[in-house]
Amino acid sequence: VGGTNVGGLVGYLQDGVIQNSFASGSVTGGTAAVGGLVGYAVALTSNSAISDSYAVGTVSGTSAVGGLVGYAVENSFGSFALSITDSYATGNITGSVNAGGLVGFSSGTSVVSSFWDLNTSGVSRGVVGSGKTTSQMLDTSTYSSWDIAEGSIASNTWGICPDINGGYPFLTIFYPTGTCDELRRGVMPQPQLVDFTYLLPDGRECSSISPQQVQVGTMHVLPG
């Protein structure tokens, strides 16, 4: 709260990477660089990147106010890049100068498949990214280039379900694996177990440690 370079997750990001992250709290800044996820993001001596991340909190400030990033720039020589990929913002935006749905102010930022909600943000302006209606933001087809599937599937980065995260995409690493119905009802599928038998070199069963129940899809450590 207050000051410059204020973000819901990170205030000032220089030559760094943010991935598989989100922020949900309200962010209030002072004069400049206020973002729902990152206040100020810059690539000075190496590349900087924000990917597979989102912000849903309200964001307010004076200048360079963005739903995801307030101020986003690469260095003046163009030798290093700042990128935003597969990310979104939905929070309401309040700012006097350079207020944007996804990014408030941008210079040389590469933005790929990233969106903000036109309805909930209250702003139609966006120097980068694409503005979508709420109905579009809740539609899986909007994210056709993302690693996304209905339900929480561990092999996918993103999941989407009507009753989870307000119907917006969510990061599967923060949710148990399950179908949309299972997630809604709080009923998680039971792990699949199989009997595993250890064999001696001559083909006989090693009965002292066999059989053992092993959970499918997990790492199993040999006894001893």
Coordinates of N, CA and C in Angstrom, one line a residue:
V1 N 0.8 -1.2 0.0 CA 0.0 0.0 0.0 C 0.9 1.2 0.0
G2 N 0.6 2.2 -0.9 CA 1.3 3.4 -0.9 C 2.6 3.4 -1.7
G3 N 3.1 4.6 -2.0 CA 4.4 4.7 -2.7 C 4.4 4.3 -4.1
T4 N 5.6 4.1 -4.7 CA 5.7 3.7 -6.1 C 6.2 2.3 -6.2
N5 N 6.1 1.7 -7.4 CA 6.5 0.3 -7.6 C 5.8 -0.6 -6.6
V6 N 4.5 -0.7 -6.6 CA 3.6 -1.4 -5.7 C 2.9 -2.5 -6.5
G7 N 3.1 -3.8 -6.1 CA 2.4 -4.9 -6.8 C 1.8 -5.9 -5.8
G8 N 0.8 -6.6 -6.3 CA 0.1 -7.6 -5.4 C 1.1 -8.7 -5.0
L9 N 2.0 -9.1 -5.9 CA 3.0 -10.1 -5.6 C 4.4 -9.6 -5.5
V10 N 4.8 -8.7 -6.5 CA 6.2 -8.2 -6.5 C 6.1 -6.7 -6.8
G11 N 6.8 -5.9 -6.0 CA 6.8 -4.4 -6.3 C 7.7 -4.1 -7.5
Y12 N 8.9 -4.6 -7.5 CA 9.9 -4.2 -8.5 C 10.6 -5.5 -9.0
L13 N 10.4 -5.8 -10.3 CA 10.9 -7.0 -10.9 C 12.0 -6.6 -11.9
Q14 N 13.3 -6.9 -11.7 CA 14.3 -6.6 -12.6 C 15.1 -7.8 -13.0
D15 N 15.1 -8.1 -14.3 CA 15.9 -9.3 -14.8 C 15.5 -10.6 -14.1
G16 N 14.2 -10.7 -13.9 CA 13.7 -11.9 -13.2 C 12.6 -12.6 -13.9
V17 N 12.1 -13.7 -13.4 CA 11.1 -14.5 -14.0 C 10.0 -14.8 -12.9
I18 N 8.8 -14.6 -13.3 CA 7.6 -14.9 -12.5 C 6.8 -15.9 -13.3
Q19 N 6.5 -17.1 -12.7 CA 5.8 -18.1 -13.4 C 4.9 -18.9 -12.5
N20 N 3.7 -19.3 -13.0 CA 2.8 -20.1 -12.1 C 2.5 -19.4 -10.8
S21 N 2.1 -18.2 -10.9 CA 1.9 -17.3 -9.7 C 0.6 -16.5 -9.9
F22 N 0.0 -16.1 -8.7 CA -1.2 -15.3 -8.8 C -1.2 -14.4 -7.6
A23 N -2.0 -13.3 -7.7 CA -2.3 -12.4 -6.6 C -3.8 -12.1 -6.6
S24 N -4.3 -12.0 -5.4 CA -5.8 -11.8 -5.3 C -6.1 -10.6 -4.4
G25 N -5.2 -10.0 -3.7 CA -5.4 -8.9 -2.8 C -5.6 -7.5 -3.5
S26 N -6.2 -6.6 -2.9 CA -6.3 -5.3 -3.5 C -5.0 -4.6 -3.3
V27 N -4.7 -3.8 -4.4 CA -3.4 -3.1 -4.4 C -3.6 -1.6 -4.5
T28 N -3.1 -0.8 -3.6 CA -3.2 0.7 -3.6 C -1.8 1.3 -3.6
G29 N -1.5 2.1 -4.6 CA -0.2 2.7 -4.8 C -0.3 4.2 -4.7
G30 N 0.9 4.8 -4.8 CA 1.0 6.3 -4.8 C 1.0 6.9 -6.2
T31 N 2.2 7.4 -6.5 CA 2.2 8.2 -7.8 C 2.4 7.4 -9.0
A32 N 3.1 6.3 -9.0 CA 3.4 5.6 -10.2 C 3.7 4.1 -10.0
A33 N 3.5 3.3 -11.2 CA 3.8 1.9 -11.2 C 3.1 1.1 -10.2
V34 N 1.9 0.8 -10.4 CA 1.0 0.0 -9.5 C 0.4 -1.1 -10.3
G35 N 0.6 -2.3 -9.9 CA 0.0 -3.4 -10.7 C -0.6 -4.5 -9.8
G36 N -1.6 -5.2 -10.3 CA -2.2 -6.3 -9.6 C -1.3 -7.4 -9.2
L37 N -0.3 -7.7 -10.1 CA 0.7 -8.7 -9.8 C 2.1 -8.1 -9.6
V38 N 2.5 -7.2 -10.5 CA 3.8 -6.5 -10.4 C 3.7 -5.0 -10.6
G39 N 4.4 -4.3 -9.8 CA 4.3 -2.8 -10.0 C 5.1 -2.3 -11.1
Y40 N 6.4 -2.7 -11.1 CA 7.4 -2.2 -12.1 C 8.2 -3.4 -12.6
A41 N 8.2 -3.7 -13.9 CA 8.9 -4.8 -14.4 C 9.8 -4.3 -15.5
V42 N 11.1 -4.7 -15.5 CA 12.1 -4.2 -16.4 C 13.1 -5.3 -16.7
A43 N 13.6 -5.2 -18.0 CA 14.8 -6.1 -18.4 C 16.0 -5.2 -18.6
L44 N 16.9 -5.2 -17.7 CA 18.1 -4.3 -17.8 C 19.3 -5.0 -18.3
T45 N 19.7 -6.0 -17.6 CA 21.0 -6.8 -17.9 C 20.7 -8.2 -18.4
S46 N 19.4 -8.6 -18.3 CA 19.1 -9.9 -18.8 C 17.6 -9.9 -19.1
N47 N 17.0 -11.0 -19.7 CA 15.6 -11.0 -20.0 C 14.8 -11.1 -18.7
S48 N 13.6 -10.5 -18.8 CA 12.6 -10.7 -17.7 C 11.3 -11.3 -18.3
A49 N 10.6 -12.1 -17.5 CA 9.4 -12.7 -18.1 C 8.4 -12.9 -17.0
I50 N 7.1 -12.8 -17.4 CA 6.0 -13.1 -16.6 C 5.1 -14.1 -17.4
S51 N 4.9 -15.3 -16.9 CA 4.1 -16.3 -17.7 C 3.2 -17.1 -16.8
D52 N 2.1 -17.6 -17.3 CA 1.2 -18.5 -16.6 C 0.9 -17.9 -15.2
S53 N 0.4 -16.6 -15.2 CA 0.1 -16.0 -14.0 C -1.1 -15.1 -14.1
Y54 N -1.7 -14.7 -13.0 CA -2.9 -13.8 -13.1 C -3.1 -13.0 -11.8
A55 N -3.9 -12.0 -11.9 CA -4.2 -11.1 -10.8 C -5.7 -10.8 -10.8
V56 N -6.4 -10.8 -9.7 CA -7.8 -10.6 -9.7 C -8.2 -9.4 -8.7
G57 N -7.3 -8.8 -8.0 CA -7.6 -7.8 -7.0 C -7.8 -6.4 -7.7
T58 N -8.5 -5.5 -7.0 CA -8.6 -4.2 -7.5 C -7.3 -3.5 -7.4
V59 N -7.0 -2.5 -8.3 CA -5.8 -1.8 -8.4 C -6.0 -0.3 -8.5
S60 N -5.4 0.5 -7.7 CA -5.6 1.9 -7.7 C -4.3 2.7 -7.5
G61 N -4.2 3.8 -8.3 CA -3.0 4.6 -8.1 C -3.2 5.8 -9.0
T62 N -2.1 6.5 -9.2 CA -2.2 7.8 -10.0 C -1.8 7.6 -11.5
S63 N -0.6 7.0 -11.7 CA 0.0 6.9 -13.0 C 0.5 5.5 -13.2
A64 N 0.4 5.0 -14.4 CA 0.9 3.6 -14.8 C 0.3 2.6 -13.9
V65 N -1.0 2.4 -14.0 CA -1.7 1.5 -13.2 C -2.3 0.4 -14.1
G66 N -2.0 -0.9 -13.8 CA -2.4 -2.0 -14.6 C -2.9 -3.2 -13.8
G67 N -3.9 -3.9 -14.4 CA -4.4 -5.0 -13.8 C -3.4 -6.1 -13.4
L68 N -2.4 -6.3 -14.3 CA -1.4 -7.2 -14.1 C 0.0 -6.6 -13.7
V69 N 0.4 -5.6 -14.6 CA 1.6 -4.9 -14.4 C 1.4 -3.4 -14.5
G70 N 2.0 -2.6 -13.6 CA 1.8 -1.2 -13.8 C 2.7 -0.6 -14.8
Y71 N 4.0 -0.8 -14.7 CA 5.0 -0.2 -15.6 C 5.8 -1.3 -16.2
A72 N 5.9 -1.5 -17.5 CA 6.6 -2.6 -18.1 C 7.5 -2.1 -19.2
V73 N 8.9 -2.3 -19.0 CA 9.8 -1.8 -20.1 C 11.0 -2.7 -20.2
E74 N 11.5 -2.7 -21.4 CA 12.8 -3.3 -21.7 C 13.9 -2.2 -21.6
N75 N 15.2 -2.6 -21.6 CA 16.2 -1.6 -21.5 C 16.2 -0.7 -22.8
S76 N 16.8 0.5 -22.7 CA 16.8 1.4 -23.8 C 17.6 1.0 -25.0
F77 N 18.4 0.0 -24.9 CA 19.3 -0.5 -26.0 C 18.6 -1.6 -26.7
G78 N 17.5 -2.2 -26.2 CA 16.8 -3.3 -26.8 C 17.5 -4.6 -26.9
S79 N 18.6 -4.7 -26.0 CA 19.4 -6.0 -26.1 C 18.7 -7.1 -25.2
F80 N 17.8 -6.7 -24.3 CA 17.2 -7.7 -23.5 C 15.6 -7.5 -23.6
A81 N 14.9 -8.5 -23.4 CA 13.4 -8.5 -23.6 C 12.7 -8.7 -22.4
L82 N 11.5 -8.0 -22.3 CA 10.5 -8.3 -21.3 C 9.3 -8.9 -21.9
S83 N 8.8 -10.0 -21.4 CA 7.7 -10.7 -22.1 C 6.6 -11.0 -21.0
I84 N 5.4 -11.0 -21.5 CA 4.2 -11.5 -20.7 C 3.5 -12.5 -21.5
T85 N 3.4 -13.7 -21.0 CA 2.8 -14.8 -21.8 C 1.7 -15.6 -21.0
D86 N 0.6 -15.9 -21.7 CA -0.4 -16.7 -21.1 C -0.8 -16.3 -19.7
S87 N -1.2 -15.0 -19.5 CA -1.5 -14.4 -18.3 C -2.8 -13.6 -18.4
Y88 N -3.4 -13.2 -17.3 CA -4.6 -12.4 -17.3 C -4.8 -11.6 -16.1
A89 N -5.8 -10.6 -16.2 CA -6.1 -9.8 -15.0 C -7.6 -9.5 -15.1
T90 N -8.3 -9.4 -13.9 CA -9.7 -9.2 -13.9 C -10.1 -8.0 -13.0
G91 N -9.1 -7.5 -12.2 CA -9.4 -6.5 -11.2 C -9.9 -5.2 -11.7
N92 N -10.7 -4.4 -10.9 CA -11.1 -3.1 -11.3 C -9.9 -2.1 -11.2
I93 N -9.8 -1.3 -12.2 CA -8.6 -0.4 -12.3 C -9.0 1.1 -12.1
T94 N -8.3 1.8 -11.2 CA -8.5 3.2 -11.0 C -7.2 3.9 -11.1
G95 N -7.1 4.8 -12.1 CA -5.8 5.6 -12.3 C -6.1 6.8 -13.1
S96 N -5.3 7.9 -12.9 CA -5.5 9.1 -13.7 C -4.8 9.1 -15.0
V97 N -3.6 8.6 -15.0 CA -2.7 8.6 -16.3 C -2.2 7.2 -16.5
N98 N -2.3 6.7 -17.8 CA -1.8 5.4 -18.2 C -2.4 4.3 -17.3
A99 N -3.7 4.2 -17.3 CA -4.4 3.1 -16.6 C -4.8 2.1 -17.6
G100 N -4.4 0.9 -17.5 CA -4.7 -0.2 -18.5 C -5.2 -1.4 -17.9
G101 N -6.0 -2.2 -18.6 CA -6.6 -3.4 -18.1 C -5.5 -4.5 -17.8
L102 N -4.5 -4.6 -18.6 CA -3.5 -5.6 -18.4 C -2.2 -4.9 -17.9
V103 N -1.7 -3.9 -18.6 CA -0.5 -3.1 -18.3 C -0.8 -1.7 -18.4
G104 N -0.4 -0.9 -17.4 CA -0.6 0.6 -17.5 C 0.2 1.3 -18.5
F105 N 1.5 1.1 -18.4 CA 2.5 1.7 -19.4 C 3.4 0.6 -19.9
S106 N 3.7 0.6 -21.2 CA 4.6 -0.4 -21.7 C 5.5 0.2 -22.8
S107 N 6.7 -0.3 -22.8 CA 7.7 0.1 -23.8 C 8.5 -1.1 -24.2
G108 N 8.3 -1.6 -25.4 CA 9.0 -2.7 -25.9 C 8.7 -4.1 -25.3
T109 N 7.5 -4.2 -24.6 CA 7.1 -5.4 -24.0 C 6.5 -6.4 -25.0
S110 N 6.9 -7.6 -25.0 CA 6.3 -8.6 -25.9 C 5.2 -9.3 -25.1
V111 N 4.0 -9.3 -25.6 CA 2.8 -9.8 -24.9 C 2.2 -10.9 -25.8
V112 N 2.0 -12.1 -25.3 CA 1.5 -13.2 -26.1 C 0.3 -13.8 -25.3
S113 N -0.8 -13.9 -26.0 CA -2.0 -14.6 -25.4 C -2.3 -14.3 -24.0
S114 N -2.4 -13.0 -23.7 CA -2.7 -12.5 -22.4 C -3.9 -11.5 -22.5
F115 N -4.7 -11.5 -21.4 CA -6.0 -10.8 -21.5 C -6.4 -10.1 -20.3
W116 N -7.3 -9.2 -20.4 CA -8.0 -8.6 -19.2 C -9.5 -8.5 -19.4
D117 N -10.2 -8.5 -18.3 CA -11.7 -8.5 -18.4 C -12.2 -7.1 -18.6
L118 N -12.8 -6.8 -19.7 CA -13.3 -5.4 -20.0 C -14.4 -5.0 -19.0
N119 N -15.2 -5.9 -18.6 CA -16.3 -5.6 -17.7 C -15.9 -5.3 -16.2
T120 N -15.2 -6.3 -15.7 CA -14.8 -6.1 -14.3 C -13.7 -5.1 -14.1
S121 N -12.8 -4.8 -15.1 CA -11.8 -3.8 -14.9 C -12.3 -2.4 -15.0
G122 N -13.4 -2.2 -15.8 CA -13.9 -0.9 -15.9 C -13.1 0.0 -16.9
V123 N -12.2 -0.6 -17.6 CA -11.4 0.1 -18.6 C -11.3 -0.6 -19.9
S124 N -11.4 0.1 -21.0 CA -11.3 -0.5 -22.3 C -9.9 -0.3 -22.9
R125 N -9.1 0.6 -22.3 CA -7.8 0.8 -22.8 C -6.8 -0.3 -22.4
G126 N -6.0 -0.6 -23.4 CA -4.9 -1.5 -23.1 C -3.8 -1.3 -24.1
V127 N -2.6 -0.9 -23.6 CA -1.5 -0.7 -24.5 C -0.9 -2.0 -25.1
V128 N -1.1 -3.1 -24.3 CA -0.8 -4.4 -24.7 C -1.8 -5.4 -24.2
G129 N -1.8 -6.6 -24.8 CA -2.8 -7.6 -24.4 C -4.1 -7.4 -25.1
S130 N -5.1 -8.2 -24.8 CA -6.4 -8.2 -25.4 C -7.5 -8.1 -24.4
G131 N -8.4 -7.2 -24.6 CA -9.6 -7.0 -23.7 C -10.7 -8.0 -24.1
K132 N -11.2 -8.7 -23.1 CA -12.3 -9.6 -23.4 C -13.5 -9.4 -22.5
T133 N -14.7 -9.7 -22.9 CA -15.8 -9.5 -22.0 C -15.8 -10.7 -21.0
T134 N -16.5 -10.5 -19.9 CA -16.5 -11.5 -18.9 C -16.9 -12.9 -19.4
S135 N -17.9 -12.9 -20.3 CA -18.4 -14.2 -20.9 C -17.2 -14.8 -21.7
Q136 N -16.5 -14.0 -22.4 CA -15.3 -14.5 -23.1 C -14.2 -15.0 -22.2
M137 N -14.0 -14.3 -21.1 CA -13.0 -14.7 -20.1 C -13.3 -16.1 -19.5
L138 N -14.6 -16.4 -19.4 CA -15.0 -17.7 -18.8 C -15.1 -18.8 -19.8
D139 N -14.8 -18.5 -21.1 CA -15.0 -19.5 -22.1 C -13.6 -20.1 -22.4
T140 N -13.5 -21.4 -22.4 CA -12.2 -22.1 -22.7 C -11.6 -21.7 -24.0
S141 N -12.5 -21.5 -25.0 CA -12.0 -21.2 -26.4 C -11.1 -19.9 -26.4
T142 N -11.3 -19.0 -25.5 CA -10.5 -17.8 -25.4 C -9.0 -18.2 -25.2
Y143 N -8.8 -19.3 -24.5 CA -7.4 -19.7 -24.2 C -6.9 -20.9 -25.0
S144 N -7.3 -20.9 -26.3 CA -7.0 -22.0 -27.1 C -5.5 -22.3 -27.3
S145 N -4.7 -21.3 -27.1 CA -3.2 -21.5 -27.2 C -2.6 -21.9 -25.9
W146 N -3.3 -21.9 -24.8 CA -2.8 -22.1 -23.5 C -2.7 -23.7 -23.2
D147 N -2.0 -24.1 -22.3 CA -1.9 -25.4 -21.8 C -3.1 -25.6 -20.8
I148 N -4.3 -25.7 -21.3 CA -5.5 -25.7 -20.4 C -6.4 -26.8 -20.7
A149 N -7.2 -27.3 -19.7 CA -8.2 -28.3 -19.9 C -9.2 -28.1 -18.8
E150 N -10.5 -28.6 -19.1 CA -11.5 -28.5 -18.1 C -11.1 -29.5 -16.9
G151 N -11.3 -29.0 -15.7 CA -11.0 -29.8 -14.5 C -9.5 -29.5 -14.1
S152 N -9.1 -30.1 -13.1 CA -7.7 -29.9 -12.6 C -6.9 -31.1 -12.9
I153 N -6.2 -31.1 -14.0 CA -5.4 -32.2 -14.5 C -3.9 -31.8 -14.3
A154 N -3.2 -32.7 -13.6 CA -1.9 -32.3 -13.2 C -0.9 -32.1 -14.4
S155 N -1.2 -32.7 -15.5 CA -0.4 -32.6 -16.7 C -0.6 -31.3 -17.4
N156 N -1.7 -30.5 -17.0 CA -1.9 -29.2 -17.6 C -1.6 -28.1 -16.7
T157 N -1.1 -27.0 -17.2 CA -0.7 -25.9 -16.4 C -2.0 -25.2 -15.8
W158 N -3.0 -25.1 -16.7 CA -4.2 -24.4 -16.3 C -5.4 -25.4 -16.3
G159 N -6.4 -25.0 -15.5 CA -7.7 -25.7 -15.5 C -8.8 -24.6 -15.5
I160 N -10.0 -25.0 -15.9 CA -11.1 -24.1 -15.9 C -12.4 -24.9 -15.5
C161 N -13.2 -24.3 -14.6 CA -14.4 -24.9 -14.1 C -15.4 -23.8 -13.7
P162 N -16.7 -23.9 -14.0 CA -17.6 -22.8 -13.7 C -17.6 -22.4 -12.2
D163 N -17.4 -23.4 -11.3 CA -17.5 -23.1 -9.8 C -16.2 -22.9 -9.1
I164 N -15.1 -22.9 -9.9 CA -13.8 -22.7 -9.3 C -13.2 -21.4 -9.8
N165 N -12.6 -20.6 -8.8 CA -12.0 -19.4 -9.1 C -12.9 -18.4 -9.9
G166 N -14.2 -18.4 -9.6 CA -15.1 -17.6 -10.3 C -15.4 -17.9 -11.7
G167 N -14.9 -19.1 -12.1 CA -15.1 -19.5 -13.5 C -13.9 -19.1 -14.4
Y168 N -13.0 -18.4 -13.9 CA -11.8 -18.0 -14.6 C -10.8 -19.1 -14.6
P169 N -9.8 -19.1 -15.5 CA -8.8 -20.1 -15.4 C -8.0 -20.1 -14.1
F170 N -7.6 -21.3 -13.6 CA -6.9 -21.4 -12.4 C -5.6 -22.3 -12.6
L171 N -4.6 -22.1 -11.8 CA -3.4 -22.9 -11.9 C -3.6 -24.2 -11.2
T172 N -3.4 -25.3 -11.9 CA -3.7 -26.6 -11.4 C -2.8 -27.0 -10.2
I173 N -1.6 -26.4 -10.1 CA -0.7 -26.8 -9.0 C -1.3 -26.4 -7.7
F174 N -2.3 -25.5 -7.6 CA -2.9 -25.1 -6.4 C -4.2 -25.8 -6.1
Y175 N -4.5 -26.8 -6.9 CA -5.8 -27.5 -6.7 C -5.5 -29.0 -6.8
P176 N -6.3 -29.8 -6.0 CA -6.2 -31.3 -6.2 C -6.6 -31.7 -7.6
T177 N -6.1 -32.8 -8.0 CA -6.5 -33.4 -9.3 C -8.0 -33.8 -9.2
G178 N -8.8 -33.5 -10.2 CA -10.2 -33.9 -10.2 C -10.9 -33.3 -11.4
T179 N -12.1 -33.9 -11.6 CA -13.0 -33.3 -12.6 C -13.7 -32.0 -12.0
C180 N -14.3 -31.3 -12.9 CA -15.0 -30.1 -12.4 C -16.1 -30.4 -11.4
D181 N -16.8 -31.5 -11.6 CA -17.8 -31.9 -10.6 C -17.2 -32.3 -9.3
E182 N -16.1 -33.0 -9.3 CA -15.4 -33.5 -8.1 C -14.8 -32.3 -7.4
L183 N -14.3 -31.3 -8.1 CA -13.8 -30.1 -7.4 C -14.9 -29.3 -6.8
R184 N -16.1 -29.2 -7.5 CA -17.2 -28.5 -7.0 C -17.8 -29.1 -5.7
R185 N -17.8 -30.4 -5.7 CA -18.4 -31.2 -4.6 C -17.4 -31.4 -3.5
G186 N -16.1 -31.1 -3.8 CA -15.1 -31.4 -2.8 C -14.8 -32.8 -2.7
V187 N -15.1 -33.6 -3.7 CA -14.9 -35.1 -3.7 C -13.7 -35.3 -4.6
M188 N -12.6 -35.8 -4.0 CA -11.4 -36.1 -4.8 C -11.4 -37.6 -5.2
P189 N -11.0 -37.9 -6.4 CA -10.8 -39.3 -6.8 C -9.8 -40.0 -5.9
Q190 N -10.1 -41.3 -5.6 CA -9.2 -42.1 -4.8 C -8.0 -42.5 -5.7
P191 N -6.8 -42.5 -5.0 CA -5.6 -42.9 -5.8 C -5.7 -44.3 -6.3
Q192 N -5.2 -44.6 -7.5 CA -5.2 -45.9 -8.0 C -4.0 -46.7 -7.5
L193 N -4.3 -47.8 -6.9 CA -3.2 -48.6 -6.3 C -3.1 -50.0 -7.0
V194 N -1.9 -50.4 -7.1 CA -1.7 -51.7 -7.7 C -0.7 -52.5 -6.9
D195 N -0.8 -53.8 -6.9 CA 0.1 -54.7 -6.2 C 1.4 -54.9 -7.0
F196 N 2.5 -54.6 -6.3 CA 3.8 -54.7 -7.0 C 4.6 -55.8 -6.4
T197 N 5.1 -56.7 -7.2 CA 5.8 -57.9 -6.8 C 7.3 -57.8 -7.2
Y198 N 8.2 -58.1 -6.2 CA 9.6 -58.1 -6.5 C 10.0 -59.5 -6.8
L199 N 10.8 -59.7 -7.9 CA 11.3 -61.0 -8.3 C 12.8 -61.1 -8.1
L200 N 13.2 -62.3 -7.7 CA 14.6 -62.5 -7.6 C 15.2 -62.8 -9.0
P201 N 16.5 -62.8 -9.1 CA 17.1 -63.0 -10.4 C 16.7 -64.4 -11.1
D202 N 16.4 -65.4 -10.2 CA 16.0 -66.7 -10.8 C 14.5 -66.7 -11.1
G203 N 13.7 -65.6 -10.9 CA 12.3 -65.6 -11.2 C 11.4 -65.8 -10.1
R204 N 11.9 -66.2 -8.9 CA 11.1 -66.5 -7.7 C 10.7 -65.2 -7.1
E205 N 9.5 -65.2 -6.5 CA 9.0 -64.0 -5.8 C 9.8 -63.8 -4.5
C206 N 10.1 -62.5 -4.3 CA 10.8 -62.2 -3.0 C 9.7 -61.9 -2.0
S207 N 9.3 -63.0 -1.3 CA 8.1 -62.9 -0.5 C 8.3 -62.0 0.8
S208 N 9.5 -61.7 1.2 CA 9.7 -60.9 2.4 C 9.3 -59.5 2.2
I209 N 9.3 -59.0 0.9 CA 8.9 -57.6 0.7 C 7.8 -57.6 -0.4
S210 N 7.2 -58.7 -0.8 CA 6.2 -58.7 -1.8 C 4.9 -59.3 -1.2
P211 N 3.7 -58.9 -1.7 CA 3.6 -57.8 -2.7 C 3.5 -56.5 -1.9
Q212 N 3.7 -55.4 -2.5 CA 3.5 -54.0 -2.0 C 2.5 -53.3 -2.8
Q213 N 1.7 -52.4 -2.1 CA 0.8 -51.6 -2.9 C 1.5 -50.3 -3.3
V214 N 1.4 -50.0 -4.6 CA 2.1 -48.8 -5.1 C 1.0 -48.0 -5.8
Q215 N 1.1 -46.6 -5.5 CA 0.2 -45.7 -6.1 C 0.6 -45.3 -7.5
V216 N -0.3 -45.5 -8.5 CA 0.0 -45.2 -9.8 C 0.3 -43.7 -10.0
G217 N 1.3 -43.4 -10.8 CA 1.6 -42.0 -11.0 C 2.6 -41.3 -10.0
T218 N 3.0 -42.1 -9.0 CA 3.9 -41.6 -8.0 C 5.3 -42.3 -8.1
M219 N 6.3 -41.6 -7.5 CA 7.6 -42.2 -7.4 C 7.6 -43.3 -6.3
H220 N 8.1 -44.5 -6.6 CA 8.2 -45.6 -5.6 C 9.7 -45.8 -5.3
V221 N 10.0 -45.9 -4.0 CA 11.4 -46.1 -3.6 C 11.5 -47.6 -3.3
L222 N 12.6 -48.3 -3.8 CA 12.8 -49.7 -3.5 C 13.1 -49.8 -2.0
P223 N 12.5 -50.9 -1.4 CA 12.8 -51.1 0.1 C 14.3 -51.2 0.4
G224 N 14.8 -50.5 1.4 CA 16.2 -50.6 1.8 C 17.1 -49.8 0.9

